[in-house]
Tab-separated table of C-alpha atoms in Angstrom:
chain	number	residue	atom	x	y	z
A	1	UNK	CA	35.912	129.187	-72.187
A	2	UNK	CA	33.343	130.556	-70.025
A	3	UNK	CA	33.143	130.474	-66.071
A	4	UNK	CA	31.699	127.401	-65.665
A	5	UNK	CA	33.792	125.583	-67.869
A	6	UNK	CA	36.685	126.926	-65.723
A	7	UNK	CA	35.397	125.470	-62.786
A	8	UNK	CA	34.823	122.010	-64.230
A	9	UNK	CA	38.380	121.868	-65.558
A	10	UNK	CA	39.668	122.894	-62.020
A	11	UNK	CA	37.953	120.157	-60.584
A	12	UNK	CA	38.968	117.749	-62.957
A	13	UNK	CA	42.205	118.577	-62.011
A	14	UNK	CA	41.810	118.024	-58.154
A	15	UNK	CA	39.940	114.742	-58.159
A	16	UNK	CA	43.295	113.564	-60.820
A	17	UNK	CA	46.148	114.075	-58.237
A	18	UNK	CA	44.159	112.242	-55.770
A	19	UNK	CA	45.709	108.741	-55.230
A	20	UNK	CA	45.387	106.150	-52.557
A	21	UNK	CA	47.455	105.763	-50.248
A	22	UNK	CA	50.145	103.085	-50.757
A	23	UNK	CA	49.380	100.337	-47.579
A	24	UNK	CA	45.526	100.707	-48.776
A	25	UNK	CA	45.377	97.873	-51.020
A	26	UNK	CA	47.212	95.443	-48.873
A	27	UNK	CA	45.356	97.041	-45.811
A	28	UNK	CA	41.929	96.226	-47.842
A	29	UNK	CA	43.142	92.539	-48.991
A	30	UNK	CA	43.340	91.580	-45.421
A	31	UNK	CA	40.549	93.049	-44.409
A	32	UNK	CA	38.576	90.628	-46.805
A	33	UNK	CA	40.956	87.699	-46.328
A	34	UNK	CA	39.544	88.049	-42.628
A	35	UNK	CA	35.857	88.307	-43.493
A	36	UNK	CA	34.402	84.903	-43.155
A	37	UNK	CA	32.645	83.311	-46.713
A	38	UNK	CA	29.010	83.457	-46.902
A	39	UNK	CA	27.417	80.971	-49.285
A	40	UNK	CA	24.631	82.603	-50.744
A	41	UNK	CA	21.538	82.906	-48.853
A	42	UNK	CA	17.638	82.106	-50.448
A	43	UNK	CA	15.141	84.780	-50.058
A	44	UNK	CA	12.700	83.378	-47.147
A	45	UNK	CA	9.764	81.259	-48.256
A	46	UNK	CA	7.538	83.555	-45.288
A	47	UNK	CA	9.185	86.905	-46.789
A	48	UNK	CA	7.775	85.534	-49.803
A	49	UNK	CA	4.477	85.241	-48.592
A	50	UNK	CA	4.270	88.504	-46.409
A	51	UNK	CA	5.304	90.356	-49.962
A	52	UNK	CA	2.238	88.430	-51.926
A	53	UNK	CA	-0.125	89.113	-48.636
A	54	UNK	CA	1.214	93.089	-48.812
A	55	UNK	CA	0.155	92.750	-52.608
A	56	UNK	CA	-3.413	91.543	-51.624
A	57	UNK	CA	-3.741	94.342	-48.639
A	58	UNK	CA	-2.742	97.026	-51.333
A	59	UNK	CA	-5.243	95.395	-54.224
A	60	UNK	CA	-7.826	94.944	-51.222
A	61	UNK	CA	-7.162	98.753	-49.856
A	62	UNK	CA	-6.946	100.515	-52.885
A	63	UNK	CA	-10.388	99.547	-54.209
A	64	UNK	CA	-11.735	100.202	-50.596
A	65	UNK	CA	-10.695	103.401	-50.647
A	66	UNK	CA	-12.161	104.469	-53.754
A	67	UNK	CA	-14.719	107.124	-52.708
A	68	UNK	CA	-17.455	108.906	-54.295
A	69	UNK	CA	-16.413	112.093	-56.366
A	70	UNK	CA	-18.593	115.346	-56.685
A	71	UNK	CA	-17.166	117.007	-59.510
A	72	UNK	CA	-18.855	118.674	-63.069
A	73	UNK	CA	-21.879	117.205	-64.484
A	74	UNK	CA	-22.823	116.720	-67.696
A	75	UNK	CA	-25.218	118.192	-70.224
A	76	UNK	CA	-27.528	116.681	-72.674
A	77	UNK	CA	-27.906	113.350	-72.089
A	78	UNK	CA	-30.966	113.418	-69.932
A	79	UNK	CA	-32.624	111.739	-72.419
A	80	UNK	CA	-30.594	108.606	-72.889
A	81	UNK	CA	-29.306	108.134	-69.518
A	82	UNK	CA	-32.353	106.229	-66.551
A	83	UNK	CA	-33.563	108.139	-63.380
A	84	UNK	CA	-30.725	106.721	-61.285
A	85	UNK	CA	-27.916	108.162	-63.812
A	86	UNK	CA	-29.433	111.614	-64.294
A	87	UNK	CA	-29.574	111.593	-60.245
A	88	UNK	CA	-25.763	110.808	-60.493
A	89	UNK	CA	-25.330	112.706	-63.195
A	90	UNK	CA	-27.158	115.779	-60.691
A	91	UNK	CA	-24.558	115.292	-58.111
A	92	UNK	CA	-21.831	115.643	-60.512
A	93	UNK	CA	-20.317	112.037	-60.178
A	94	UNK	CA	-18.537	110.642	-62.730
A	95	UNK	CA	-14.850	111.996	-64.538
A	96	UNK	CA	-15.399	114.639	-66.926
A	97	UNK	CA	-12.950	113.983	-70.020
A	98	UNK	CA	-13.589	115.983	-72.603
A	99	UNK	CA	-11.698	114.221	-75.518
A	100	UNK	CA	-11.603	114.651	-78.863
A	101	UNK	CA	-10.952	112.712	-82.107
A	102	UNK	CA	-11.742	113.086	-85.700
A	103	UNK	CA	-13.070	109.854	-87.936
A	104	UNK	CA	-12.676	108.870	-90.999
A	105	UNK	CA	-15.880	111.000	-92.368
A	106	UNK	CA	-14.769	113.804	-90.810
A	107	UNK	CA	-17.074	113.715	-88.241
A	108	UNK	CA	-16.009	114.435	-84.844
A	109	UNK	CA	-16.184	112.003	-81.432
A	110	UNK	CA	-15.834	113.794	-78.133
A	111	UNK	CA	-15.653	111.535	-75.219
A	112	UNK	CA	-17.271	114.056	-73.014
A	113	UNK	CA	-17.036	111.661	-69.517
A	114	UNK	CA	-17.374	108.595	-67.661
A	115	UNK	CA	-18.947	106.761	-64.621
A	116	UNK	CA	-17.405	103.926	-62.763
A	117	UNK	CA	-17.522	101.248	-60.465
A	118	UNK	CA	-17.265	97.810	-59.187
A	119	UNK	CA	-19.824	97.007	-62.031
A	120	UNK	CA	-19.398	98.798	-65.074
A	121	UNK	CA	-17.735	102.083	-66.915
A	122	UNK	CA	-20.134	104.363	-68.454
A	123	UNK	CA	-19.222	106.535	-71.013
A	124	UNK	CA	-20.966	109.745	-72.374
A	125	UNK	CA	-20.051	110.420	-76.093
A	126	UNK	CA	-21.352	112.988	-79.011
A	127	UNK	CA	-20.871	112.715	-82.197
A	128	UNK	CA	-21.179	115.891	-84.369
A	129	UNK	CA	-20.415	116.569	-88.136
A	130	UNK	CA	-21.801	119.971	-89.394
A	131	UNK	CA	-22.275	118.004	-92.933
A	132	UNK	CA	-25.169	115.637	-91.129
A	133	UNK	CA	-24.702	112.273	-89.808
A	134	UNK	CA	-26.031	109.170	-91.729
A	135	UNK	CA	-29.247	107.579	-90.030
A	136	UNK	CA	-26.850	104.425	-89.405
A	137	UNK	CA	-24.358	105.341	-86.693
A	138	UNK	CA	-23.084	102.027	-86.718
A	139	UNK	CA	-21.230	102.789	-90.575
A	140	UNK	CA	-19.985	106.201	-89.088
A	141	UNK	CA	-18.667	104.948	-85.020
A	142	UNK	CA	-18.917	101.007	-83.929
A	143	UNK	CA	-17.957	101.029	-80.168
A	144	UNK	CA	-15.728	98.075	-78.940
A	145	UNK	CA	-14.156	97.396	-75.574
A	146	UNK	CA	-12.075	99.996	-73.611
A	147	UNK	CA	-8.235	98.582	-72.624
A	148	UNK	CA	-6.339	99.638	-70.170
A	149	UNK	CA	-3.558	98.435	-67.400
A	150	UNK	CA	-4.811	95.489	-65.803
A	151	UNK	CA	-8.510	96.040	-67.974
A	152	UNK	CA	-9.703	94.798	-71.216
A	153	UNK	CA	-13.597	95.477	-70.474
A	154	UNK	CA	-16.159	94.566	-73.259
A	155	UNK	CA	-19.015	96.498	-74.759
A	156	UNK	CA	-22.447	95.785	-73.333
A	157	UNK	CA	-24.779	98.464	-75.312
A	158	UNK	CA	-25.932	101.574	-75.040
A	159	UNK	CA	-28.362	104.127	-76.508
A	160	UNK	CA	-28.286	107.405	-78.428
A	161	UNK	CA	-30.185	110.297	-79.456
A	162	UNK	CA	-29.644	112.201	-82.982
A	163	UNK	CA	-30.939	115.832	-83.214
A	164	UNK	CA	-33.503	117.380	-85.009
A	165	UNK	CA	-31.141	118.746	-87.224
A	166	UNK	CA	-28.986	115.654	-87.663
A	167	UNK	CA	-25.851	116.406	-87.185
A	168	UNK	CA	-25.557	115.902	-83.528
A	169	UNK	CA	-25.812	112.278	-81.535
A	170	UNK	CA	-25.751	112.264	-77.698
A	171	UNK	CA	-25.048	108.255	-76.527
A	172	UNK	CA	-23.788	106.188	-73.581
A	173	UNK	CA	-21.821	103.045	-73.860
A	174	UNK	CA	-21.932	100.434	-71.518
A	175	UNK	CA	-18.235	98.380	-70.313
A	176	UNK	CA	-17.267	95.938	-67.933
A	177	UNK	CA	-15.811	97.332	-65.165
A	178	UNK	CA	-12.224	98.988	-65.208
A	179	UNK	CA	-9.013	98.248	-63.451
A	180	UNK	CA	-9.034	100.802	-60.179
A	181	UNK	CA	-4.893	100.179	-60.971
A	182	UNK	CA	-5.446	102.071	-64.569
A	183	UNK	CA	-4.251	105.534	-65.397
A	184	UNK	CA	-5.162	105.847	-69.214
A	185	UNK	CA	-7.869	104.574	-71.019
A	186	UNK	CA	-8.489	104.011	-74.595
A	187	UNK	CA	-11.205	103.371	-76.329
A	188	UNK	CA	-11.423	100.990	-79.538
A	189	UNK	CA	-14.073	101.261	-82.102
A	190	UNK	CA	-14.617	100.389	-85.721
A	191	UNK	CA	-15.589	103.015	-88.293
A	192	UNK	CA	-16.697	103.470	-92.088
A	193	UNK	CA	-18.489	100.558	-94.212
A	194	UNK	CA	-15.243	98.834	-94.205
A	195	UNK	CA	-15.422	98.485	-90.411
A	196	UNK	CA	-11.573	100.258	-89.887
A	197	UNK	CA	-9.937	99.904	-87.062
A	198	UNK	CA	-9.383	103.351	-84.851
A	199	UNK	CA	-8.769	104.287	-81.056
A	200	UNK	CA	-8.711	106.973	-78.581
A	201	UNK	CA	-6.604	107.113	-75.476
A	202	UNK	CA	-7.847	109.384	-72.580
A	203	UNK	CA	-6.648	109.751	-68.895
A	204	UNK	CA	-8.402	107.945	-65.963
A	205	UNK	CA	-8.386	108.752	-62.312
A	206	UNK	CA	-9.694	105.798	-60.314
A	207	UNK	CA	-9.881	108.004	-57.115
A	208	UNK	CA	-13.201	109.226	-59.234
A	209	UNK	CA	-14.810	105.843	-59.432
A	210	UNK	CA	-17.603	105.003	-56.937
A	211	UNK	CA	-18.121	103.074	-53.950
A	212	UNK	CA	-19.643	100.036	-53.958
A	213	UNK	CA	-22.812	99.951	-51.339
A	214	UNK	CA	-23.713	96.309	-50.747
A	215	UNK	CA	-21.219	93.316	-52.006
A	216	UNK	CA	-21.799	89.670	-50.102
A	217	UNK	CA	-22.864	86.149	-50.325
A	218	UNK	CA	-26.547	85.226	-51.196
A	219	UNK	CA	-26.340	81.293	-51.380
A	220	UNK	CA	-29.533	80.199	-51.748
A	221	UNK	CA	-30.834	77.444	-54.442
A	222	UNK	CA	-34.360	77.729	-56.060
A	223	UNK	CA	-36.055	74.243	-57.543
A	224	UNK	CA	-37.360	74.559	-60.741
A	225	UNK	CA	-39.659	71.856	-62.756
A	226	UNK	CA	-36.001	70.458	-64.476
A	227	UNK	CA	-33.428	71.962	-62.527
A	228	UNK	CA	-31.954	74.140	-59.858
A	229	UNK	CA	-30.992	77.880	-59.732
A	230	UNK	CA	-28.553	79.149	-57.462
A	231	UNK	CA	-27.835	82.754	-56.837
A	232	UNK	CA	-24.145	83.298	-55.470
A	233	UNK	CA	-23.621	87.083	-54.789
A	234	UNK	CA	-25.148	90.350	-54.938
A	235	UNK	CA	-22.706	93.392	-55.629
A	236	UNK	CA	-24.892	96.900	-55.601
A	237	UNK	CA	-23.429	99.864	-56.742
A	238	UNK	CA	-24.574	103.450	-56.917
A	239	UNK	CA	-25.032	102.763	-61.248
A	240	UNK	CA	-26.434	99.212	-61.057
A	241	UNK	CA	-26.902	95.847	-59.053
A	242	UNK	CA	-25.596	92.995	-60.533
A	243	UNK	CA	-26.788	89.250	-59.154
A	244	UNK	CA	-24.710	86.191	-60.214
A	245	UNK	CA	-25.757	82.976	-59.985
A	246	UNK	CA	-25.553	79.394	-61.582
A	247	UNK	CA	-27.911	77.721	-63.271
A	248	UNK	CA	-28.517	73.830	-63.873
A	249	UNK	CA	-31.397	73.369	-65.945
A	250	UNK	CA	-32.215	71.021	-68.359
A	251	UNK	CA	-33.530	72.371	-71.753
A	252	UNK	CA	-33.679	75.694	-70.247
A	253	UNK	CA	-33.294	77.404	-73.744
A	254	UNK	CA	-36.493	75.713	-75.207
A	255	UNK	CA	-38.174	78.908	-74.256
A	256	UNK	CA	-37.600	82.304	-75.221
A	257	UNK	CA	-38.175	83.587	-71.577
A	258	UNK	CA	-34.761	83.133	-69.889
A	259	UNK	CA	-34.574	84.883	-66.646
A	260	UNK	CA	-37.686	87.507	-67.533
A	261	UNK	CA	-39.722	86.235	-64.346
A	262	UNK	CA	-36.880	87.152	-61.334
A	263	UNK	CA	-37.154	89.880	-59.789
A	264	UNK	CA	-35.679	91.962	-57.203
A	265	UNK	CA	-37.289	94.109	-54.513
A	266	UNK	CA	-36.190	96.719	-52.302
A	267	UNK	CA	-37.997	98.471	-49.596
A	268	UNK	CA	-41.237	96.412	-50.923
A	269	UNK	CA	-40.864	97.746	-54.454
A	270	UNK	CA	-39.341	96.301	-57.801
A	271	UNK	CA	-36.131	97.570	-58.808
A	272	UNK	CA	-36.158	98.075	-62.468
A	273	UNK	CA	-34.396	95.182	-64.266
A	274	UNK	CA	-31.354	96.275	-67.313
A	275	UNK	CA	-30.899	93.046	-68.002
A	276	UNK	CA	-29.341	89.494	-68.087
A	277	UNK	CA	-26.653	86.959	-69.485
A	278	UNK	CA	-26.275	83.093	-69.562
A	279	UNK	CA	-22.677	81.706	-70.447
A	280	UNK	CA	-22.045	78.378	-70.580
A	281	UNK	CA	-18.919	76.953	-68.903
A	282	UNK	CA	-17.370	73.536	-68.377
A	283	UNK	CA	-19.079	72.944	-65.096
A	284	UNK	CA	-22.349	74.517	-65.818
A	285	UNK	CA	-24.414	77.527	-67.134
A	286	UNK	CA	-23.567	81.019	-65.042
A	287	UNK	CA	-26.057	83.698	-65.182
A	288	UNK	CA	-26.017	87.385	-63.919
A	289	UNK	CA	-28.748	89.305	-63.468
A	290	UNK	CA	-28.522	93.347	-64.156
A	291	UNK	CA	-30.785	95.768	-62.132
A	292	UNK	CA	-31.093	99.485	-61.526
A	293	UNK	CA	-29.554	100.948	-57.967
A	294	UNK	CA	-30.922	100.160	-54.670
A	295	UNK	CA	-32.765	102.911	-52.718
A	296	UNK	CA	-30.393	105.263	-50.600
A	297	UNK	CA	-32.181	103.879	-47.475
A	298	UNK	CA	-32.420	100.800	-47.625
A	299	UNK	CA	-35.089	98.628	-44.925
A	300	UNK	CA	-35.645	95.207	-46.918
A	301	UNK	CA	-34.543	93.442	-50.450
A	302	UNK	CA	-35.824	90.276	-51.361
A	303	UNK	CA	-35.027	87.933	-54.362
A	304	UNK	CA	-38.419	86.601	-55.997
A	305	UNK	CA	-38.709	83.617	-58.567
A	306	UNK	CA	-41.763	85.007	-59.961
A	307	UNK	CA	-42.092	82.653	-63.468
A	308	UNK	CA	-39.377	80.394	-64.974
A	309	UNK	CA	-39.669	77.781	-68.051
A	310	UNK	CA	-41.611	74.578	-66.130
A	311	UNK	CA	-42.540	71.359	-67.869
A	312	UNK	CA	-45.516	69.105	-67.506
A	313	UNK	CA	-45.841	65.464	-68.733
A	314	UNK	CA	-49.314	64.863	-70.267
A	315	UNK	CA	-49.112	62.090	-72.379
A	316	UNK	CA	-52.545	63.294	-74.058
A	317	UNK	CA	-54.164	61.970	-77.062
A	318	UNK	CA	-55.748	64.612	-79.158
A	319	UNK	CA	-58.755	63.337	-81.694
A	320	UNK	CA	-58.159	65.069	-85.192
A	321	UNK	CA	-61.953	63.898	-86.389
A	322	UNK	CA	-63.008	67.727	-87.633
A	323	UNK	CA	-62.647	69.619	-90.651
A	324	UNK	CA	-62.912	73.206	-88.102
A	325	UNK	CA	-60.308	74.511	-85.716
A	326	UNK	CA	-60.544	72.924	-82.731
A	327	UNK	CA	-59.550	74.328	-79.072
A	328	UNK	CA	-57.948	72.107	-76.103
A	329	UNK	CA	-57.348	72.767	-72.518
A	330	UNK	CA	-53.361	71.496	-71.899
A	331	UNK	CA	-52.911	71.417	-68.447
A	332	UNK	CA	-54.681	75.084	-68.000
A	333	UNK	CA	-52.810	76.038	-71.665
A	334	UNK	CA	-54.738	76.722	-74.839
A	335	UNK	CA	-54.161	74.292	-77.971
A	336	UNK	CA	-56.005	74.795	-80.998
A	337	UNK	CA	-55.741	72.694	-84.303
A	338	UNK	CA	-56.568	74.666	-87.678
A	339	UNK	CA	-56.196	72.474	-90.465
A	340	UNK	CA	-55.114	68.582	-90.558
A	341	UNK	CA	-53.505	68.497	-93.939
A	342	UNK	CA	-51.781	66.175	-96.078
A	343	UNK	CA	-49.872	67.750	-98.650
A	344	UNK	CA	-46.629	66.883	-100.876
A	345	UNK	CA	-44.390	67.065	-97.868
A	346	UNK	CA	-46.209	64.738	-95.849
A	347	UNK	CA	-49.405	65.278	-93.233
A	348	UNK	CA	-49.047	69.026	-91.818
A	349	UNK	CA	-51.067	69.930	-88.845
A	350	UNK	CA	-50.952	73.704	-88.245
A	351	UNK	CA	-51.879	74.941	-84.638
A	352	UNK	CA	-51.960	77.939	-82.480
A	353	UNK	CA	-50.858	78.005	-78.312
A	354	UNK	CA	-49.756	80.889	-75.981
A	355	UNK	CA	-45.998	82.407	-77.289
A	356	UNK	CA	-44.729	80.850	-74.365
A	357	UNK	CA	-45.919	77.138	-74.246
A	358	UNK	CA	-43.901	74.661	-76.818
A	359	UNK	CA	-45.243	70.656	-77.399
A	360	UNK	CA	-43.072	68.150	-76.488
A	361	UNK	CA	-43.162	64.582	-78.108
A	362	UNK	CA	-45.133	64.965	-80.786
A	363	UNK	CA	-46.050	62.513	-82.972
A	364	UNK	CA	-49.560	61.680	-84.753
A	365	UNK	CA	-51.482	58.094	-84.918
A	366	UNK	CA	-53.598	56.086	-87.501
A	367	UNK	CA	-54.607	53.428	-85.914
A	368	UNK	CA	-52.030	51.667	-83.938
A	369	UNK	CA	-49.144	53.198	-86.319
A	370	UNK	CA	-47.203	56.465	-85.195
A	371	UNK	CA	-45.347	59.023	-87.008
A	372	UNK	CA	-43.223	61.432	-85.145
A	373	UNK	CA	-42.689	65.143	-85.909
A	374	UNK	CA	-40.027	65.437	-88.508
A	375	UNK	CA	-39.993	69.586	-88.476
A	376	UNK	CA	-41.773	72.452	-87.741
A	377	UNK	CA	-42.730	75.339	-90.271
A	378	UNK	CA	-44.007	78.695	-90.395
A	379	UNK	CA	-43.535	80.311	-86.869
A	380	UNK	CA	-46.074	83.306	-86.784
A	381	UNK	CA	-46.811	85.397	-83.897
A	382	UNK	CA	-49.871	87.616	-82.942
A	383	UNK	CA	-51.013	90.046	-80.697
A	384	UNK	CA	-54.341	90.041	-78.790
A	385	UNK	CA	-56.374	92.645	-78.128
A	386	UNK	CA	-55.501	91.954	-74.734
A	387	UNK	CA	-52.443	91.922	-75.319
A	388	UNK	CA	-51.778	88.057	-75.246
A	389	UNK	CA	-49.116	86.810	-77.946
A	390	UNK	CA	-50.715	83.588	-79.608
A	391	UNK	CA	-48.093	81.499	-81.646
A	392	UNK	CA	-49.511	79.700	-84.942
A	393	UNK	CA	-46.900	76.971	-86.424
A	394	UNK	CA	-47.433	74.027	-88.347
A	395	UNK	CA	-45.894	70.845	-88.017
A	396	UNK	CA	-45.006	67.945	-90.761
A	397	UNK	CA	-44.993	64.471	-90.235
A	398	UNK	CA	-43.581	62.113	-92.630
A	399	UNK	CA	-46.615	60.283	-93.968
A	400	UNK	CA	-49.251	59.963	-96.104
A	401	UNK	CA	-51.538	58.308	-93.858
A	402	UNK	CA	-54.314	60.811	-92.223
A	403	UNK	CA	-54.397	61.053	-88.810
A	404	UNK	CA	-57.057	60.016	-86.422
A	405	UNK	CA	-54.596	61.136	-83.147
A	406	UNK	CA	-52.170	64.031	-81.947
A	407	UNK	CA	-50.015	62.767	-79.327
A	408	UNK	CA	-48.035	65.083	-76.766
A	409	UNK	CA	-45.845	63.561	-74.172
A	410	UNK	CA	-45.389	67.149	-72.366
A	411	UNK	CA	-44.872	71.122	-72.533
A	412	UNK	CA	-42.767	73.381	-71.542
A	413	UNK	CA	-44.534	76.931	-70.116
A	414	UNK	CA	-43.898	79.301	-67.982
A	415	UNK	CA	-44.835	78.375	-64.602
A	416	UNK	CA	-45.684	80.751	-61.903
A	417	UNK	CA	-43.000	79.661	-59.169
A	418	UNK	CA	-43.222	82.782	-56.658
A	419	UNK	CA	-40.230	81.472	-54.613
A	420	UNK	CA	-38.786	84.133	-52.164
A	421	UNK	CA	-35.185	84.520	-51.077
A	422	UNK	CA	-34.477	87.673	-48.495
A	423	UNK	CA	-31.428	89.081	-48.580
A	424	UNK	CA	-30.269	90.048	-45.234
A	425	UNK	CA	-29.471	93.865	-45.353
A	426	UNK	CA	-26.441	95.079	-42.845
């Protein structure tokens, strides 16, 4: 038995021939006999909502205090990373991390660091196998959303750069934002042909993330030719500017232009747009428009509707009388009819417009007999010289019956709008 032991055993002893004294349990049943009842008292309905309001102060404060962190920078992504992130990247912001995992191939994925803010997580990544890496990274690494406490942020893209010796990739990877409330990180991916599933967990210090510069209401509503836009907020950060707005446009998606023609100007020059998403909802399409940082200094930002998808009613009747292609002015839009066809499928008129202008109502006309459009074939697009994309299609109506008529009730095209909405700038 060793010293300690001793002393344990000695105190064992002691606290054993203690005993209470003999008028203490009858002295102590009175006592309580004495005491009054209580029935059991509910927990305030106002203690209730001062602990919720605390809650929202310590949600509220903790993403207020997140401040800008100069730390490490990283090396060798200049080239896949914009002006504004290698400007960042100069000043060292960001989280260096510095992880490391092995896939499937045997080829190795460092997480080397990350940027973050009210808008996004960016991460900066290499992949490296001294064997060579195939010329299709998506079969070696397949990036998927990053989880954490409180986050479960999806990918948005990214871009990468392979060596000249091919065994080296440099990439970003672009998130939803992150949880300010998360401590770890992990990042899930798919690898091999056979798309398995694998993961990396790496810490996160939210203290690193940066401060948003600009977040507040823009409410302000745009006309368009079949709708309204209305553009909510504006939330700038030093990484991007993101714009959210709804949208209530009928056939907005008969164009391939979407949101191209809005743009965003700072200090009286365009801020480079990253791009844009539509989701539908129950209650209407939402939209948010992604742009580079705003300036440091900032004097002026405006919001301008430059083009959007408009529509014109015409109700034109073409002639179809000539063997040769034929040109027509649309409303200030070029038509032109190649060939008036009938073939085994029924009359086929092939035709050329801008790549942005699509017929609406078609039909064709022998006399006082229509035949609407039953489909459209053969979607081919060319370049100009002057750059101009001209679209050549060719469209069948269900007939044998030449026509002596085309018939267009309207077109959609993008209109020059140029509306303006400044955005006050505290």
């Amino acid at each position: 038995m060793n010293e300690i032991e001793g002393r344990l055993n000695e105190e064992k002893k002691r606290l054993d021939a203690i005993t209470a004294p003999e008028e203490f349990e009858a002295r102590l049943r009175g006592a309580l006999d004495a005491k009054p009842s209580r029935k059991p008292k509910h927990r305030s309905r106002y203690l209730m909502v001062a602990a919720v309001g605390l809650l929202c102060f310590m949600l509220i404060g903790y993403n207020y205090n997140a401040f800008a962190y100069y730390g490490k920078k990283l090396f060798g992504f200049d080239e896949v990373i914009s002006e504004t992130l290698q400007d960042l990247n100069e000043k060292g912001m960001g989280q260096i991390v510095d992880k490391k995992t092995t896939l499937i191939d045997g080829t190795e994925l460092t997480i080397d660091g990350i940027m973050t803010d009210a808008n996004q997580l960016i991460m900066y990544y290499t992949l490296s196998n001294p064997q060579g890496l195939k010329d299709t990274f998506s079969d070696i690494f397949n990036p998927d959303k990053v989880t954490g406490f409180l986050t479960n942020a999806h990918g948005g893209g990214g871009t990468a750069i392979i060596n000249d010796s091919g065994k080296e990739v440099k990439g970003t990877l672009y998130f939803d934002p992150v949880s300010p409330f998360s401590r770890k990180l992990t990042l899930h991916f798919r690898q091999g042909v056979d798309n398995r599933e694998g993961s990396v967990t790496f810490p996160y210090d939210p203290n690193k993330a940066m401060q948003t510069q600009i977040h507040q209401s823009i409410k302000e509503t745009i006309k368009v030719d079949k709708g309204t836009l209305t553009f909510k907020t504006i939330k700038a950060t030093p990484t991007s500017t993101v714009i959210e707005g709804k949208m209530d446009v009928v056939d907005y998606d008969r164009l391939h232009f979407g949101l191209e023609g809005v743009e965003l100007i700072a200090n009286g020059r365009s801020i480079q747009k990253l791009g844009y998403g539509v989701k539908s909802s129950f209650n209407g399409s939402k939209f948010d428009l992604r742009f580079d940082g705003l300036p440091a200094q900032l004097d002026s930002l405006e919001l301008t509707v430059k083009e959007f998808i408009g529509y014109k009613e015409l109700e034109e009747q073409i002639p179809l009388t000539s063997d040769e292609e034929i040109h027509f002015d649309l409303e200030g839009n070029d038509l032109w009819i190649k060939v008036v066809a009938a073939t085994e499928k029924g009359i086929e008129v092939t035709f050329k417009t801008d790549g942005n202008v699509l017929l609406d109502g078609v039909s064709i006309k022998s006399g006082s007999r229509s035949t609407p459009l039953k489909t459209t074939i053969g979607h081919k697009l060319e370049k100009q010289g002057d750059g101009r994309i001209i679209s050549e299609r060719t469209m069948i109506f269900e007939t044998k019956t030449m026509p002596d008529h085309l018939l267009v009730e309207g077109i959609y095209y993008v209109k020059q709008y140029n509306e303006q909405i400044e955005i006050p700038v505290h």
